[in-house]
mmCIF file with all atom_site columns, C-alpha atoms in Angstrom:
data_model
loop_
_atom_site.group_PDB
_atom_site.id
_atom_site.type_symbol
_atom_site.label_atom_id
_atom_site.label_alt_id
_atom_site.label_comp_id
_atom_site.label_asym_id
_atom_site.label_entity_id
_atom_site.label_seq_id
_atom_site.pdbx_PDB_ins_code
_atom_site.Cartn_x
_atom_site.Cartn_y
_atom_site.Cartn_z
_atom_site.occupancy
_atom_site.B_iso_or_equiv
_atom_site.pdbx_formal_charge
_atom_site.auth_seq_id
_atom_site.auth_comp_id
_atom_site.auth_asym_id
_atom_site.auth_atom_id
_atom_site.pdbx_PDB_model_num
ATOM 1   C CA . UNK U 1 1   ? 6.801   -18.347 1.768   1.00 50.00 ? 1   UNK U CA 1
ATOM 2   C CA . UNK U 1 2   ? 4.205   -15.480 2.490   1.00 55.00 ? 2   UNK U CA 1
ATOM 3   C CA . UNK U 1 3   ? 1.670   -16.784 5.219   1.00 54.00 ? 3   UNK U CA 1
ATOM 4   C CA . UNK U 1 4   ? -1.325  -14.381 6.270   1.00 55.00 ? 4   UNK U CA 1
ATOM 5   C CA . UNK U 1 5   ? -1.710  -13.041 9.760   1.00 50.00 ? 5   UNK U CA 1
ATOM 6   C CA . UNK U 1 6   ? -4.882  -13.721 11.767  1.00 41.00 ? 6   UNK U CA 1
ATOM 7   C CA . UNK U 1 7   ? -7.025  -11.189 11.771  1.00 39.00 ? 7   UNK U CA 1
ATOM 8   C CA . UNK U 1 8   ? -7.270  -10.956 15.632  1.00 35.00 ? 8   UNK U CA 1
ATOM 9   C CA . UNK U 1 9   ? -3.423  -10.044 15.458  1.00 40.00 ? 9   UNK U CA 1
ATOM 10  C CA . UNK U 1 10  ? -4.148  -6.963  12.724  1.00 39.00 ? 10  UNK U CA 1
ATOM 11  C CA . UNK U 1 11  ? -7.017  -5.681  14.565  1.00 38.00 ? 11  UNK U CA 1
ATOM 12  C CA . UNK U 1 12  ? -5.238  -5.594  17.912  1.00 37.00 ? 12  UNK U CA 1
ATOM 13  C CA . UNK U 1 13  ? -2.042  -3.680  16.107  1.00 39.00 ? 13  UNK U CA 1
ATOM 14  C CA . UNK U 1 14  ? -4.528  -1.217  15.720  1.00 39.00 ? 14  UNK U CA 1
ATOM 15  C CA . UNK U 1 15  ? -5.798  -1.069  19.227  1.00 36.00 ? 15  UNK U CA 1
ATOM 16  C CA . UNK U 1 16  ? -2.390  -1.444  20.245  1.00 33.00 ? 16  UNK U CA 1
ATOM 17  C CA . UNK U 1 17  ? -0.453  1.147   18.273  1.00 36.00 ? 17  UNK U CA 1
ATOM 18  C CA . UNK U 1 18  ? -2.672  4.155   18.055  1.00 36.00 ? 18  UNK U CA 1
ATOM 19  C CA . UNK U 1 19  ? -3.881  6.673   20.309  1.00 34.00 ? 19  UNK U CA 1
ATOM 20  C CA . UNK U 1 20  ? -6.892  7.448   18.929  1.00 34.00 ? 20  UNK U CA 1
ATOM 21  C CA . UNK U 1 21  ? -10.077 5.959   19.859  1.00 31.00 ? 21  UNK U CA 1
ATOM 22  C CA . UNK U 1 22  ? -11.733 6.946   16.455  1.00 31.00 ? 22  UNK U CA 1
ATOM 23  C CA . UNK U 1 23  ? -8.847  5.174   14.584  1.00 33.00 ? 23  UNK U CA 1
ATOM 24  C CA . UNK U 1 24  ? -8.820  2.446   16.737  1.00 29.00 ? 24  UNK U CA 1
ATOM 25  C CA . UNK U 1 25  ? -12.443 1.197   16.885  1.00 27.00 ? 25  UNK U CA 1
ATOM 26  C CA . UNK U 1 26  ? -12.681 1.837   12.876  1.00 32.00 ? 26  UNK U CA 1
ATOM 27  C CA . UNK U 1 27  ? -10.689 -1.273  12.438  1.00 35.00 ? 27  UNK U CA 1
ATOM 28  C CA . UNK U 1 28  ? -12.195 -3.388  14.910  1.00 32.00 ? 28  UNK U CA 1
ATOM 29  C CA . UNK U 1 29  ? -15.013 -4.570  12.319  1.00 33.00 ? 29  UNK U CA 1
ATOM 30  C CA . UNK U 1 30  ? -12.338 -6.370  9.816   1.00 39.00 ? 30  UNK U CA 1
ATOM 31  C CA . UNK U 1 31  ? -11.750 -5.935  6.222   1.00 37.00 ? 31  UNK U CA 1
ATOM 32  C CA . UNK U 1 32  ? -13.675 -9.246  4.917   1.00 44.00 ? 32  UNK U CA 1
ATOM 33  C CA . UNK U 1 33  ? -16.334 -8.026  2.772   1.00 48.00 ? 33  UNK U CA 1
ATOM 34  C CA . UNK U 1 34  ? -14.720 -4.440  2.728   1.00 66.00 ? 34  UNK U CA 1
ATOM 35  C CA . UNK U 1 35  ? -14.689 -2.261  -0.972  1.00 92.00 ? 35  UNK U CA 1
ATOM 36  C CA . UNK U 1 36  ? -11.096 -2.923  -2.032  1.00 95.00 ? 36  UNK U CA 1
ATOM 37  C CA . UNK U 1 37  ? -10.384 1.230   -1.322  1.00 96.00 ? 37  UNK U CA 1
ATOM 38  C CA . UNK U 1 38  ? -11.564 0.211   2.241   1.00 96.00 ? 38  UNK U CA 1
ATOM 39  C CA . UNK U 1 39  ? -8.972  -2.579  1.890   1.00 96.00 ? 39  UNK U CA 1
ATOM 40  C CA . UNK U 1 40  ? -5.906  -0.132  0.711   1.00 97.00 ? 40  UNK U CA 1
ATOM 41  C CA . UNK U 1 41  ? -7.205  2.253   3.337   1.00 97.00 ? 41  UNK U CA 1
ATOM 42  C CA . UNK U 1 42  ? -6.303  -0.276  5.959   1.00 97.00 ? 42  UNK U CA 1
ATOM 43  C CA . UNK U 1 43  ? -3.108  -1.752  4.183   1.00 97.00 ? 43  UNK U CA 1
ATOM 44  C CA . UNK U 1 44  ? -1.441  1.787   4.334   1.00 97.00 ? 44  UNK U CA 1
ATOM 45  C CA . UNK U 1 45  ? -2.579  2.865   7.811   1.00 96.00 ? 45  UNK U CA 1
ATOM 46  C CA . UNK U 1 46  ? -1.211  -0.364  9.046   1.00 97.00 ? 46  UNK U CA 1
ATOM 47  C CA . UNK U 1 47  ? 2.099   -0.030  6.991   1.00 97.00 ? 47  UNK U CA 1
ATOM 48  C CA . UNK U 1 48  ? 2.026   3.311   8.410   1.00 96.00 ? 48  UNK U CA 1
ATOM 49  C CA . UNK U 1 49  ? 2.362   2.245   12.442  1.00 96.00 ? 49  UNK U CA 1
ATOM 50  C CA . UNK U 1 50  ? 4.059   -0.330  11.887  1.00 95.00 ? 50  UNK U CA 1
ATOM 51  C CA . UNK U 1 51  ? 6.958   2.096   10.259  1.00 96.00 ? 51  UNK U CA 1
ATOM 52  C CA . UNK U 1 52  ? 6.551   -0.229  6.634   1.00 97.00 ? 52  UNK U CA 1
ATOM 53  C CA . UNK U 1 53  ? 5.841   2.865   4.841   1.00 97.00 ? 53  UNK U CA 1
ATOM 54  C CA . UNK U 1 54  ? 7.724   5.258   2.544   1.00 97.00 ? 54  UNK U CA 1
ATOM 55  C CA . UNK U 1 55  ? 5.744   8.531   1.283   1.00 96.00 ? 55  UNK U CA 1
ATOM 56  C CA . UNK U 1 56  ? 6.718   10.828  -1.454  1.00 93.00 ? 56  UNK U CA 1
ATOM 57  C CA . UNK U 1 57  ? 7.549   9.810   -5.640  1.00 92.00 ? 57  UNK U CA 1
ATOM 58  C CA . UNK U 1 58  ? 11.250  10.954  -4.575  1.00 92.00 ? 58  UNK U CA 1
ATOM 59  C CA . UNK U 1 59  ? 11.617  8.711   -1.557  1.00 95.00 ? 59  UNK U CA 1
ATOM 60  C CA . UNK U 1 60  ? 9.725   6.028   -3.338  1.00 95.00 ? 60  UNK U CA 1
ATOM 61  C CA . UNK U 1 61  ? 12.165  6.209   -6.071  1.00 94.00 ? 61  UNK U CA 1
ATOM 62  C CA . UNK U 1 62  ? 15.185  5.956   -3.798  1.00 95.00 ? 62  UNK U CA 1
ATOM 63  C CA . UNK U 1 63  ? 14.047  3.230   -1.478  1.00 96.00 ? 63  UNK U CA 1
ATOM 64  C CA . UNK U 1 64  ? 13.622  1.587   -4.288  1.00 95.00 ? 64  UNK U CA 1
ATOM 65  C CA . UNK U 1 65  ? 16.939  1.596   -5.880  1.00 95.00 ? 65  UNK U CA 1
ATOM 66  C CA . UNK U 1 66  ? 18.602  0.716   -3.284  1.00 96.00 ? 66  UNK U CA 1
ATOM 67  C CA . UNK U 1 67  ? 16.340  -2.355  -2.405  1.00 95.00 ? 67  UNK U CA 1
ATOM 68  C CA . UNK U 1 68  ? 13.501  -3.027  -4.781  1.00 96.00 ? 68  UNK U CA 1
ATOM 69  C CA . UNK U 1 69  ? 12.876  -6.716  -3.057  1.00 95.00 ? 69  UNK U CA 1
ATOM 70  C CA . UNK U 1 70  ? 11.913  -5.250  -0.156  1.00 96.00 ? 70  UNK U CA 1
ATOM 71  C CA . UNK U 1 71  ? 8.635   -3.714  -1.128  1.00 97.00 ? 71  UNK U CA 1
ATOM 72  C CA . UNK U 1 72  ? 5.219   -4.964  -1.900  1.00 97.00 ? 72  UNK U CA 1
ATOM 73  C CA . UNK U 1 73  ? 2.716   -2.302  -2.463  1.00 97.00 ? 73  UNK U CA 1
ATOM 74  C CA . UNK U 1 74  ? 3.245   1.426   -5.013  1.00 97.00 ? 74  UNK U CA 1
ATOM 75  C CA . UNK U 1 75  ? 0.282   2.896   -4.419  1.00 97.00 ? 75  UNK U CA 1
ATOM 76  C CA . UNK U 1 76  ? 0.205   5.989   -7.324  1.00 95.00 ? 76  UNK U CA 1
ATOM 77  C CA . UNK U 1 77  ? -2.115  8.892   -7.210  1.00 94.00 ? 77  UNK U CA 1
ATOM 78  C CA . UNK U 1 78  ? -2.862  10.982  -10.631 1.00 90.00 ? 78  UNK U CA 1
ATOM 79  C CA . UNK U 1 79  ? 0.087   13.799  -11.228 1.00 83.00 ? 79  UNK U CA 1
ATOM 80  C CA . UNK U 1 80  ? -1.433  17.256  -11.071 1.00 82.00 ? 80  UNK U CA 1
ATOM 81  C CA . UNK U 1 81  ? -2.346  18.451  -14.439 1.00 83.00 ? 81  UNK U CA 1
ATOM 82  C CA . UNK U 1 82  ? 0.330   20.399  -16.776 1.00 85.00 ? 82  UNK U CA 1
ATOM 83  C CA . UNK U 1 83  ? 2.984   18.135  -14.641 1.00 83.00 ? 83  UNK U CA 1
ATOM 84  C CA . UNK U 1 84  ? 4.702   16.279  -16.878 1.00 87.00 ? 84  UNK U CA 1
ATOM 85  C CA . UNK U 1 85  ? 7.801   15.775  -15.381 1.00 87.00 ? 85  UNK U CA 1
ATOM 86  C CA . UNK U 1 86  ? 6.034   14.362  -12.760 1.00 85.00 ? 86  UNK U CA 1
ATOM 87  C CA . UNK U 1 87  ? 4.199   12.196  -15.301 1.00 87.00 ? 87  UNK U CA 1
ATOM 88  C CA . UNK U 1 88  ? 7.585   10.818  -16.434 1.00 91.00 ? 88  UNK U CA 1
ATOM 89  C CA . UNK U 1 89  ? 8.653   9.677   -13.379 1.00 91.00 ? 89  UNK U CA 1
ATOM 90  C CA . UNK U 1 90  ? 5.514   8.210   -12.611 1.00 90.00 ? 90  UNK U CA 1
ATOM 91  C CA . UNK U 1 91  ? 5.564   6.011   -15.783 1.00 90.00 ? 91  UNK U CA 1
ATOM 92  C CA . UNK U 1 92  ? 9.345   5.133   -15.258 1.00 93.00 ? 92  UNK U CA 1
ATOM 93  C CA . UNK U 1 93  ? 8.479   4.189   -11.508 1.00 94.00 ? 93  UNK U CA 1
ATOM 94  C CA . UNK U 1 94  ? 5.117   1.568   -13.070 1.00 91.00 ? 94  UNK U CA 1
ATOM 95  C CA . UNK U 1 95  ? 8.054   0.570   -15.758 1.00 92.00 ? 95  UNK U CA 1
ATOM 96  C CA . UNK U 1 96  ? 10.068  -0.372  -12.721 1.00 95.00 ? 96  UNK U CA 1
ATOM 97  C CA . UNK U 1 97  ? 7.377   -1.618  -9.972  1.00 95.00 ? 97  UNK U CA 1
ATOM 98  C CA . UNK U 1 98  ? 6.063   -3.891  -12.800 1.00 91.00 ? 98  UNK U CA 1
ATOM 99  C CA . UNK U 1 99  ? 9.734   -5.325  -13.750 1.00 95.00 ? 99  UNK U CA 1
ATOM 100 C CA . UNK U 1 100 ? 10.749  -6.255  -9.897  1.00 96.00 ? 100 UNK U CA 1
ATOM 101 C CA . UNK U 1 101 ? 6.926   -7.939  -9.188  1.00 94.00 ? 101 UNK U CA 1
ATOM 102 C CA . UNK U 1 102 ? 5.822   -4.785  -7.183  1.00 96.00 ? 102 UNK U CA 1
ATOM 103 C CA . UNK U 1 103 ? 1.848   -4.400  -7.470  1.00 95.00 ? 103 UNK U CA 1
ATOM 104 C CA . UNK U 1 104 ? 0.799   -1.086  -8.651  1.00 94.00 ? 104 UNK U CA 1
ATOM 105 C CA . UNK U 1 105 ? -2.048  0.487   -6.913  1.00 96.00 ? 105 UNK U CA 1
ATOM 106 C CA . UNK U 1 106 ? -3.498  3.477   -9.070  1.00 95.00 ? 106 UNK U CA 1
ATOM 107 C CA . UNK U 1 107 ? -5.327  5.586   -6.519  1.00 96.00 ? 107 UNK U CA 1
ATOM 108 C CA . UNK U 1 108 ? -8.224  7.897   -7.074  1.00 95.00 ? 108 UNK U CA 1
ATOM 109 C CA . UNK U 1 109 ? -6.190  11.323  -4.873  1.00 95.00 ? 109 UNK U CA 1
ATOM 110 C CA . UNK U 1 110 ? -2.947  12.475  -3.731  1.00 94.00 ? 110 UNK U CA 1
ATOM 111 C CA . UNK U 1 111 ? -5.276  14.404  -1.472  1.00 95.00 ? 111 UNK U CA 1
ATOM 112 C CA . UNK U 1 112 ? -6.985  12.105  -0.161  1.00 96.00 ? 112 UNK U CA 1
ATOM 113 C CA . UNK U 1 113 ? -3.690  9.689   -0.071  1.00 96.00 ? 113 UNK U CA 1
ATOM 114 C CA . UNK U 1 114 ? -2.022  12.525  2.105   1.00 95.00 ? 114 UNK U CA 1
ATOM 115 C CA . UNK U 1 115 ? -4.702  12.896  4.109   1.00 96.00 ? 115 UNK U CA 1
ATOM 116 C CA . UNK U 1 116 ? -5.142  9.619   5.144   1.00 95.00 ? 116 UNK U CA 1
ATOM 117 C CA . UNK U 1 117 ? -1.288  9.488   5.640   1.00 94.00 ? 117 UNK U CA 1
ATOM 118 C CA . UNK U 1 118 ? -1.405  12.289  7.763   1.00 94.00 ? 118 UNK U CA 1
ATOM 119 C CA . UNK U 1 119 ? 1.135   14.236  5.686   1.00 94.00 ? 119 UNK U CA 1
ATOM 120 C CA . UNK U 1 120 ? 0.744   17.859  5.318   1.00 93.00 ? 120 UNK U CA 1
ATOM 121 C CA . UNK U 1 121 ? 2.428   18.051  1.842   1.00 93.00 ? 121 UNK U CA 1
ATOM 122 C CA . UNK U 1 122 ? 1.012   16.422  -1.259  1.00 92.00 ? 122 UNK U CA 1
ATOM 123 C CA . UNK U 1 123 ? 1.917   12.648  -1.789  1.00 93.00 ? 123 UNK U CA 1
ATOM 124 C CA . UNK U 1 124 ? 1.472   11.474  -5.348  1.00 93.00 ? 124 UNK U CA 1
ATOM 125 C CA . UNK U 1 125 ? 3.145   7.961   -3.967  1.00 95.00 ? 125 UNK U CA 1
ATOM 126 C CA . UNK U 1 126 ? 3.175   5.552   -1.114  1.00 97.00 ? 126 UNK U CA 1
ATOM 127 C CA . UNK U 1 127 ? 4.934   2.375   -1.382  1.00 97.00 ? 127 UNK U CA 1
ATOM 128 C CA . UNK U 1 128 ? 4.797   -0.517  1.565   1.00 98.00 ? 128 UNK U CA 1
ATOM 129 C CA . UNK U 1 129 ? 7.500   -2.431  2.660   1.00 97.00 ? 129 UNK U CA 1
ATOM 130 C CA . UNK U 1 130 ? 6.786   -6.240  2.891   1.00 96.00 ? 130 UNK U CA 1
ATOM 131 C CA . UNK U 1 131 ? 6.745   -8.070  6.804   1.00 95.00 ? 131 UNK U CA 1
ATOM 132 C CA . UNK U 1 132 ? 8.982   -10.662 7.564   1.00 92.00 ? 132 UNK U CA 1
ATOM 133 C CA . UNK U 1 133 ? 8.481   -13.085 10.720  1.00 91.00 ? 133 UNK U CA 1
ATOM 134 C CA . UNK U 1 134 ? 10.903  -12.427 13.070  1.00 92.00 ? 134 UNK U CA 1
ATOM 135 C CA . UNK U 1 135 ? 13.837  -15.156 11.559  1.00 91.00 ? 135 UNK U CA 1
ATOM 136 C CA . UNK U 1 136 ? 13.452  -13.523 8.064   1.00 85.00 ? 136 UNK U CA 1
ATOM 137 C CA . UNK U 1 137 ? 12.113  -16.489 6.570   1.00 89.00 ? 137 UNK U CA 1
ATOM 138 C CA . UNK U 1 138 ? 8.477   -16.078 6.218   1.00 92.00 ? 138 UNK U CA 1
ATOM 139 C CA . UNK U 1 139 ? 6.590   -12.952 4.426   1.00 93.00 ? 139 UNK U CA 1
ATOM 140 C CA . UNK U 1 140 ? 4.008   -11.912 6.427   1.00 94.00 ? 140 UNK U CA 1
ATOM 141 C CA . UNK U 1 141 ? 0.232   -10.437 4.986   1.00 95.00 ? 141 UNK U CA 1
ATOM 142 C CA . UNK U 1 142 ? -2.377  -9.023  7.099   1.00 95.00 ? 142 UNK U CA 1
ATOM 143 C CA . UNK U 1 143 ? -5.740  -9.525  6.367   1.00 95.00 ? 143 UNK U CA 1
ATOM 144 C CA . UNK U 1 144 ? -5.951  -6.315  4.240   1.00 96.00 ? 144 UNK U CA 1
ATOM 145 C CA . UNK U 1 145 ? -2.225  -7.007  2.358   1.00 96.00 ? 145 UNK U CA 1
ATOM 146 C CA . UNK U 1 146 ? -3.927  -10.584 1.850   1.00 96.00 ? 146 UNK U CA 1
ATOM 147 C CA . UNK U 1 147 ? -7.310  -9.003  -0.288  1.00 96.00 ? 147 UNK U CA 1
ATOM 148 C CA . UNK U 1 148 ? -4.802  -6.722  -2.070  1.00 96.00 ? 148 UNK U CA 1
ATOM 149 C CA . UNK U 1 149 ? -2.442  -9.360  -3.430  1.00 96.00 ? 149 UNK U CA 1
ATOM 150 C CA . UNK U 1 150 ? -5.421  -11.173 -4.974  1.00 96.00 ? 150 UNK U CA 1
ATOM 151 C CA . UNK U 1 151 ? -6.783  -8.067  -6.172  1.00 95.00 ? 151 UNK U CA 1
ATOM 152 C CA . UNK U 1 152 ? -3.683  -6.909  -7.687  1.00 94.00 ? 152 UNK U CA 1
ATOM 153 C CA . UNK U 1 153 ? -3.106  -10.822 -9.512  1.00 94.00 ? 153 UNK U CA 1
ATOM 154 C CA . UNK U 1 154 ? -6.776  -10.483 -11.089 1.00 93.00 ? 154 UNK U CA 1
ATOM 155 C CA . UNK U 1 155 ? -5.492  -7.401  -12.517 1.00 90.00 ? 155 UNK U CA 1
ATOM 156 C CA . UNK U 1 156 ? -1.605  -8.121  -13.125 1.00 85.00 ? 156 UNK U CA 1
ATOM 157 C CA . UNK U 1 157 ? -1.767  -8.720  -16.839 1.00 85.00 ? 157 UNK U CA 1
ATOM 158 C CA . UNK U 1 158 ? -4.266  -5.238  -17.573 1.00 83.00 ? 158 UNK U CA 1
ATOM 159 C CA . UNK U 1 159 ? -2.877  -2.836  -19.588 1.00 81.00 ? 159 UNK U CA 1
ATOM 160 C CA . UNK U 1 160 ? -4.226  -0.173  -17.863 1.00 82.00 ? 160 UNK U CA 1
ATOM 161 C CA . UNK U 1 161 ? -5.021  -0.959  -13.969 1.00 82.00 ? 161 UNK U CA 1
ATOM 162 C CA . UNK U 1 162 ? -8.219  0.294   -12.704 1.00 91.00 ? 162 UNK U CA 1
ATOM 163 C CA . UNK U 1 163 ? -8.503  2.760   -10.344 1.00 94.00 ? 163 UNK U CA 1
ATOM 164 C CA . UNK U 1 164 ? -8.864  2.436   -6.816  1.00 96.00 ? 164 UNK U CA 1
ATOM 165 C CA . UNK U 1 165 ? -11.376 5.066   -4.928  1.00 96.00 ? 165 UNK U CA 1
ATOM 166 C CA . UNK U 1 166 ? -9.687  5.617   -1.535  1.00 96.00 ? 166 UNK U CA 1
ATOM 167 C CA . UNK U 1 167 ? -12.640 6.511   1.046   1.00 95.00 ? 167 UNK U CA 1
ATOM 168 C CA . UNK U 1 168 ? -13.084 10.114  2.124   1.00 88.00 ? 168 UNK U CA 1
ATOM 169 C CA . UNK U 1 169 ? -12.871 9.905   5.948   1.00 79.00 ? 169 UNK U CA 1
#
């Protein structure tokens, strides 16, 4: 059962878990009628304090061997050009996210990814653990998870998945 939080609870998370008043009062306006790289921007910073978030293609790959059920979100950033082993693995790890019912988020930047992660190394990969209420029974969504599920099912069956354009701040 996956049940969606209110969006009271996910802004106050927010105020709640960060220490910055410039992060905190840039979630205070909601993610309703947000453009969907608004929406990831808010799904991964959330995953992010609330520890739900692996960075890296290696540590992606790994977490998810061990426990592909666990995850919701891949979000995959272009390889740098001339990288083609880092192509491979890309492709194997869409092969993979696609098999176990993981939605694929193709991201404009590993830059801007990073960046927004606060990571000072280049992340081609982000993946988000799913939230479970506290007995383990029911899969929990915020608001922004919520708008990302039904944007992923409008574009499950695409060959190629569009693009999403992460914000620059």
């Amino acid at each position: 059962m996956v049940v969606a939080t209110e969006e009271q609870q996910y802004s106050s998370a927010f105020k709640t878990s960060t220490t910055g008043a410039s992060m905190a009062t840039s979630f205070d306006y909601g993610v309703e009628c947000a453009p969907i790289g608004v929406t990831a921007k808010h799904a991964l910073l959330l995953a992010n304090i609330e520890k739900r978030l692996i960075m890296g293609l290696s540590d992606a790959i790994n977490s998810l061997a061990k426990t592909p059920e666990e995850y919701l979100f891949c979000f995959m950033a272009p390889p740098q050009p001339g990288d083609s082993a880092t192509h491979m693995h890309e492709v194997l790890l869409q092969a993979f996210c696609f098999e176990h019912d993981i939605y694929i988020i193709k991201v404009d930047s590993a830059e801007k990814l990073s960046r927004l992660l606060g990571s000072s190394s280049l992340q081609s990969c982000a993946l988000i653990q799913k939230n479970w209420s506290p007995d383990h029974q029911t899969e929990l969504l915020s608001k922004a998870e919520d708008q990302l599920v039904d944007y992923c099912e409008e574009h499950w069956d695409s060959p190629i998945k569009p693009t999403v354009r992460l914000p620059d701040k």
